[in-house]
């Protein structure tokens, strides 16, 4: 496959695992060669650990499936000290993108500020589908102004 450059970052190929499909990589290490990918987008990272929604989290039907995982994740501290160092030690060529989530703009900024110095991270993916608790639960990406404000603050944090 051909290398691809996007916003100043070069990926060895255009195959990236979507957010959460491989969690933080350990879960699929014996199934696929993560380093053969262009990159892996991690499971969401929030400031604090989240248990996520209670089961059942997935409903299958003839036309597809629905899921409601609830952003279960180990939180910023564990991502920084356990998950991302594992990726740094086990990937040589594949890029790491961290999915960032939160209930407020400050949550997103705190995660980015807490991780931005880690060399293993090539980029952050902003999970704009999260409900903004400061705006009555409206998703950050539901309005252009809401999304613009979120992205602006996140970019300043890098």
PDB file of C-alpha atoms in Angstrom:
ATOM      1  CA  UNK A   1       0.000   0.000   0.000  1.00  0.00           C
ATOM      2  CA  UNK A   2       0.991   3.576  -0.546  1.00  0.00           C
ATOM      3  CA  UNK A   3       1.876   5.972   2.254  1.00  0.00           C
ATOM      4  CA  UNK A   4      -0.625   8.761   2.895  1.00  0.00           C
ATOM      5  CA  UNK A   5       0.041  12.214   4.345  1.00  0.00           C
ATOM      6  CA  UNK A   6      -2.700  14.085   6.143  1.00  0.00           C
ATOM      7  CA  UNK A   7      -2.254  17.409   7.936  1.00  0.00           C
ATOM      8  CA  UNK A   8       1.500  16.943   8.171  1.00  0.00           C
ATOM      9  CA  UNK A   9       1.381  13.362   9.459  1.00  0.00           C
ATOM     10  CA  UNK A  10       2.466  10.483   7.228  1.00  0.00           C
ATOM     11  CA  UNK A  11       0.781   7.106   7.628  1.00  0.00           C
ATOM     12  CA  UNK A  12       2.432   4.040   6.089  1.00  0.00           C
ATOM     13  CA  UNK A  13      -0.943   3.194   4.505  1.00  0.00           C
ATOM     14  CA  UNK A  14      -4.550   4.331   4.651  1.00  0.00           C
ATOM     15  CA  UNK A  15      -5.854   1.523   6.888  1.00  0.00           C
ATOM     16  CA  UNK A  16      -6.747   2.783  10.365  1.00  0.00           C
ATOM     17  CA  UNK A  17      -8.779   0.949  12.982  1.00  0.00           C
ATOM     18  CA  UNK A  18     -11.739   3.096  13.996  1.00  0.00           C
ATOM     19  CA  UNK A  19     -12.052   4.340  17.545  1.00  0.00           C
ATOM     20  CA  UNK A  20     -12.660   1.606  20.060  1.00  0.00           C
ATOM     21  CA  UNK A  21     -12.568  -1.336  17.658  1.00  0.00           C
ATOM     22  CA  UNK A  22      -9.263  -2.481  19.139  1.00  0.00           C
ATOM     23  CA  UNK A  23      -9.559  -0.666  22.496  1.00  0.00           C
ATOM     24  CA  UNK A  24      -5.893   0.190  23.206  1.00  0.00           C
ATOM     25  CA  UNK A  25      -4.427  -2.591  21.052  1.00  0.00           C
ATOM     26  CA  UNK A  26      -3.751  -5.351  23.575  1.00  0.00           C
ATOM     27  CA  UNK A  27      -7.126  -6.932  22.896  1.00  0.00           C
ATOM     28  CA  UNK A  28      -6.266  -7.776  19.273  1.00  0.00           C
ATOM     29  CA  UNK A  29      -2.486  -8.223  19.379  1.00  0.00           C
ATOM     30  CA  UNK A  30      -2.670 -11.965  18.690  1.00  0.00           C
ATOM     31  CA  UNK A  31      -5.278 -11.547  15.965  1.00  0.00           C
ATOM     32  CA  UNK A  32      -3.801  -8.861  13.718  1.00  0.00           C
ATOM     33  CA  UNK A  33      -0.426  -7.216  13.244  1.00  0.00           C
ATOM     34  CA  UNK A  34      -1.153  -3.723  14.545  1.00  0.00           C
ATOM     35  CA  UNK A  35       2.134  -2.425  13.171  1.00  0.00           C
ATOM     36  CA  UNK A  36       1.019  -3.304   9.632  1.00  0.00           C
ATOM     37  CA  UNK A  37      -1.767  -0.725   9.924  1.00  0.00           C
ATOM     38  CA  UNK A  38      -1.555   2.919   9.051  1.00  0.00           C
ATOM     39  CA  UNK A  39      -2.784   3.601  12.543  1.00  0.00           C
ATOM     40  CA  UNK A  40      -5.020   2.785  15.446  1.00  0.00           C
ATOM     41  CA  UNK A  41      -7.573   5.158  16.945  1.00  0.00           C
ATOM     42  CA  UNK A  42      -7.848   4.315  20.628  1.00  0.00           C
ATOM     43  CA  UNK A  43     -10.918   3.797  22.692  1.00  0.00           C
ATOM     44  CA  UNK A  44     -12.266   7.082  24.071  1.00  0.00           C
ATOM     45  CA  UNK A  45     -10.318   8.697  26.898  1.00  0.00           C
ATOM     46  CA  UNK A  46     -12.165  10.839  29.454  1.00  0.00           C
ATOM     47  CA  UNK A  47     -10.673  12.679  32.441  1.00  0.00           C
ATOM     48  CA  UNK A  48     -11.940  10.053  34.898  1.00  0.00           C
ATOM     49  CA  UNK A  49     -12.496   6.300  34.416  1.00  0.00           C
ATOM     50  CA  UNK A  50     -15.953   5.331  33.163  1.00  0.00           C
ATOM     51  CA  UNK A  51     -17.708   2.009  33.613  1.00  0.00           C
ATOM     52  CA  UNK A  52     -19.986   2.707  30.671  1.00  0.00           C
ATOM     53  CA  UNK A  53     -23.534   1.487  30.333  1.00  0.00           C
ATOM     54  CA  UNK A  54     -24.777  -1.718  31.941  1.00  0.00           C
ATOM     55  CA  UNK A  55     -25.388  -4.725  29.666  1.00  0.00           C
ATOM     56  CA  UNK A  56     -26.857  -5.376  27.267  1.00  0.00           C
ATOM     57  CA  UNK A  57     -24.764  -2.915  25.281  1.00  0.00           C
ATOM     58  CA  UNK A  58     -25.443  -4.327  21.821  1.00  0.00           C
ATOM     59  CA  UNK A  59     -28.700  -5.127  20.040  1.00  0.00           C
ATOM     60  CA  UNK A  60     -28.501  -7.013  16.755  1.00  0.00           C
ATOM     61  CA  UNK A  61     -31.267  -7.142  14.168  1.00  0.00           C
ATOM     62  CA  UNK A  62     -31.669  -8.148  10.520  1.00  0.00           C
ATOM     63  CA  UNK A  63     -30.580  -4.761   9.147  1.00  0.00           C
ATOM     64  CA  UNK A  64     -27.627  -4.152  11.437  1.00  0.00           C
ATOM     65  CA  UNK A  65     -26.952  -3.442  15.068  1.00  0.00           C
ATOM     66  CA  UNK A  66     -27.126  -0.721  17.680  1.00  0.00           C
ATOM     67  CA  UNK A  67     -24.634  -0.227  20.450  1.00  0.00           C
ATOM     68  CA  UNK A  68     -24.571   1.841  23.603  1.00  0.00           C
ATOM     69  CA  UNK A  69     -21.250   1.211  25.303  1.00  0.00           C
ATOM     70  CA  UNK A  70     -21.305   4.498  27.192  1.00  0.00           C
ATOM     71  CA  UNK A  71     -17.640   5.409  26.665  1.00  0.00           C
ATOM     72  CA  UNK A  72     -16.288   2.801  29.067  1.00  0.00           C
ATOM     73  CA  UNK A  73     -12.591   3.602  29.480  1.00  0.00           C
ATOM     74  CA  UNK A  74      -9.808   3.585  32.078  1.00  0.00           C
ATOM     75  CA  UNK A  75      -9.544   7.386  32.273  1.00  0.00           C
ATOM     76  CA  UNK A  76      -6.720   9.818  31.625  1.00  0.00           C
ATOM     77  CA  UNK A  77      -4.282   8.624  34.298  1.00  0.00           C
ATOM     78  CA  UNK A  78      -4.433   4.956  33.249  1.00  0.00           C
ATOM     79  CA  UNK A  79      -4.309   5.809  29.554  1.00  0.00           C
ATOM     80  CA  UNK A  80      -1.183   7.865  30.195  1.00  0.00           C
ATOM     81  CA  UNK A  81       0.631   5.435  32.483  1.00  0.00           C
ATOM     82  CA  UNK A  82      -0.506   2.016  31.211  1.00  0.00           C
ATOM     83  CA  UNK A  83      -2.249   1.988  27.812  1.00  0.00           C
ATOM     84  CA  UNK A  84      -0.268   4.476  25.743  1.00  0.00           C
ATOM     85  CA  UNK A  85       3.151   3.279  26.983  1.00  0.00           C
ATOM     86  CA  UNK A  86       2.132  -0.232  25.878  1.00  0.00           C
ATOM     87  CA  UNK A  87       1.355   1.086  22.394  1.00  0.00           C
ATOM     88  CA  UNK A  88       4.657   2.998  22.331  1.00  0.00           C
ATOM     89  CA  UNK A  89       6.545  -0.185  23.220  1.00  0.00           C
ATOM     90  CA  UNK A  90       4.715  -2.369  20.696  1.00  0.00           C
ATOM     91  CA  UNK A  91       4.306  -0.176  17.612  1.00  0.00           C
ATOM     92  CA  UNK A  92       7.148   0.962  15.390  1.00  0.00           C
ATOM     93  CA  UNK A  93       5.377   2.109  12.233  1.00  0.00           C
ATOM     94  CA  UNK A  94       1.640   2.429  12.901  1.00  0.00           C
ATOM     95  CA  UNK A  95       0.428   5.803  14.149  1.00  0.00           C
ATOM     96  CA  UNK A  96      -1.592   6.298  17.338  1.00  0.00           C
ATOM     97  CA  UNK A  97      -4.565   8.637  17.409  1.00  0.00           C
ATOM     98  CA  UNK A  98      -6.343   9.144  20.733  1.00  0.00           C
ATOM     99  CA  UNK A  99     -10.117   9.531  20.807  1.00  0.00           C
ATOM    100  CA  UNK A 100     -10.985  12.239  23.354  1.00  0.00           C
ATOM    101  CA  UNK A 101     -14.393  12.520  25.034  1.00  0.00           C
ATOM    102  CA  UNK A 102     -16.004  14.447  27.850  1.00  0.00           C
ATOM    103  CA  UNK A 103     -19.066  16.146  29.218  1.00  0.00           C
ATOM    104  CA  UNK A 104     -17.673  19.680  28.948  1.00  0.00           C
ATOM    105  CA  UNK A 105     -15.138  21.537  26.849  1.00  0.00           C
ATOM    106  CA  UNK A 106     -12.861  21.620  29.895  1.00  0.00           C
ATOM    107  CA  UNK A 107     -12.969  17.796  30.016  1.00  0.00           C
ATOM    108  CA  UNK A 108     -11.644  17.559  26.454  1.00  0.00           C
ATOM    109  CA  UNK A 109      -8.963  20.149  27.128  1.00  0.00           C
ATOM    110  CA  UNK A 110      -7.803  18.391  30.299  1.00  0.00           C
ATOM    111  CA  UNK A 111      -7.373  15.076  28.461  1.00  0.00           C
ATOM    112  CA  UNK A 112      -5.442  16.694  25.621  1.00  0.00           C
ATOM    113  CA  UNK A 113      -3.249  18.691  27.995  1.00  0.00           C
ATOM    114  CA  UNK A 114      -2.609  15.517  29.992  1.00  0.00           C
ATOM    115  CA  UNK A 115      -1.446  13.575  26.935  1.00  0.00           C
ATOM    116  CA  UNK A 116      -0.068  16.055  24.430  1.00  0.00           C
ATOM    117  CA  UNK A 117       3.557  15.568  25.506  1.00  0.00           C
ATOM    118  CA  UNK A 118       3.547  11.813  24.761  1.00  0.00           C
ATOM    119  CA  UNK A 119       5.601  11.155  21.631  1.00  0.00           C
ATOM    120  CA  UNK A 120       3.560   8.062  20.713  1.00  0.00           C
ATOM    121  CA  UNK A 121       0.501  10.217  19.904  1.00  0.00           C
ATOM    122  CA  UNK A 122       0.266  11.483  16.324  1.00  0.00           C
ATOM    123  CA  UNK A 123      -3.141  13.146  16.649  1.00  0.00           C
ATOM    124  CA  UNK A 124      -6.283  13.505  18.709  1.00  0.00           C
ATOM    125  CA  UNK A 125      -9.755  12.566  17.471  1.00  0.00           C
ATOM    126  CA  UNK A 126     -12.462  14.695  19.063  1.00  0.00           C
ATOM    127  CA  UNK A 127     -15.583  12.685  19.897  1.00  0.00           C
ATOM    128  CA  UNK A 128     -18.101  15.448  19.207  1.00  0.00           C
ATOM    129  CA  UNK A 129     -21.094  13.136  19.658  1.00  0.00           C
ATOM    130  CA  UNK A 130     -20.813  13.383  23.451  1.00  0.00           C
ATOM    131  CA  UNK A 131     -23.553  15.315  25.246  1.00  0.00           C
ATOM    132  CA  UNK A 132     -22.437  18.719  26.514  1.00  0.00           C
ATOM    133  CA  UNK A 133     -23.565  18.771  30.134  1.00  0.00           C
ATOM    134  CA  UNK A 134     -22.983  22.536  30.248  1.00  0.00           C
ATOM    135  CA  UNK A 135     -25.521  22.998  27.429  1.00  0.00           C
ATOM    136  CA  UNK A 136     -28.322  20.798  28.732  1.00  0.00           C
ATOM    137  CA  UNK A 137     -27.082  17.595  27.099  1.00  0.00           C
ATOM    138  CA  UNK A 138     -26.973  18.816  23.495  1.00  0.00           C
ATOM    139  CA  UNK A 139     -24.228  17.015  21.547  1.00  0.00           C
ATOM    140  CA  UNK A 140     -21.136  19.147  20.885  1.00  0.00           C
ATOM    141  CA  UNK A 141     -21.434  18.461  17.161  1.00  0.00           C
ATOM    142  CA  UNK A 142     -25.145  19.344  17.006  1.00  0.00           C
ATOM    143  CA  UNK A 143     -24.518  23.001  16.158  1.00  0.00           C
ATOM    144  CA  UNK A 144     -21.760  24.682  14.167  1.00  0.00           C
ATOM    145  CA  UNK A 145     -21.052  27.086  17.043  1.00  0.00           C
ATOM    146  CA  UNK A 146     -20.815  24.286  19.605  1.00  0.00           C
ATOM    147  CA  UNK A 147     -18.436  22.291  17.433  1.00  0.00           C
ATOM    148  CA  UNK A 148     -16.390  25.364  16.534  1.00  0.00           C
ATOM    149  CA  UNK A 149     -15.915  26.266  20.198  1.00  0.00           C
ATOM    150  CA  UNK A 150     -14.894  22.722  21.104  1.00  0.00           C
ATOM    151  CA  UNK A 151     -12.384  22.402  18.271  1.00  0.00           C
ATOM    152  CA  UNK A 152     -10.933  25.856  18.922  1.00  0.00           C
ATOM    153  CA  UNK A 153     -10.234  25.083  22.594  1.00  0.00           C
ATOM    154  CA  UNK A 154      -8.841  21.630  21.778  1.00  0.00           C
ATOM    155  CA  UNK A 155      -6.472  23.041  19.164  1.00  0.00           C
ATOM    156  CA  UNK A 156      -5.184  25.614  21.635  1.00  0.00           C
ATOM    157  CA  UNK A 157      -4.415  22.772  24.063  1.00  0.00           C
ATOM    158  CA  UNK A 158      -2.059  21.077  21.614  1.00  0.00           C
TER     159      UNK A 158
END
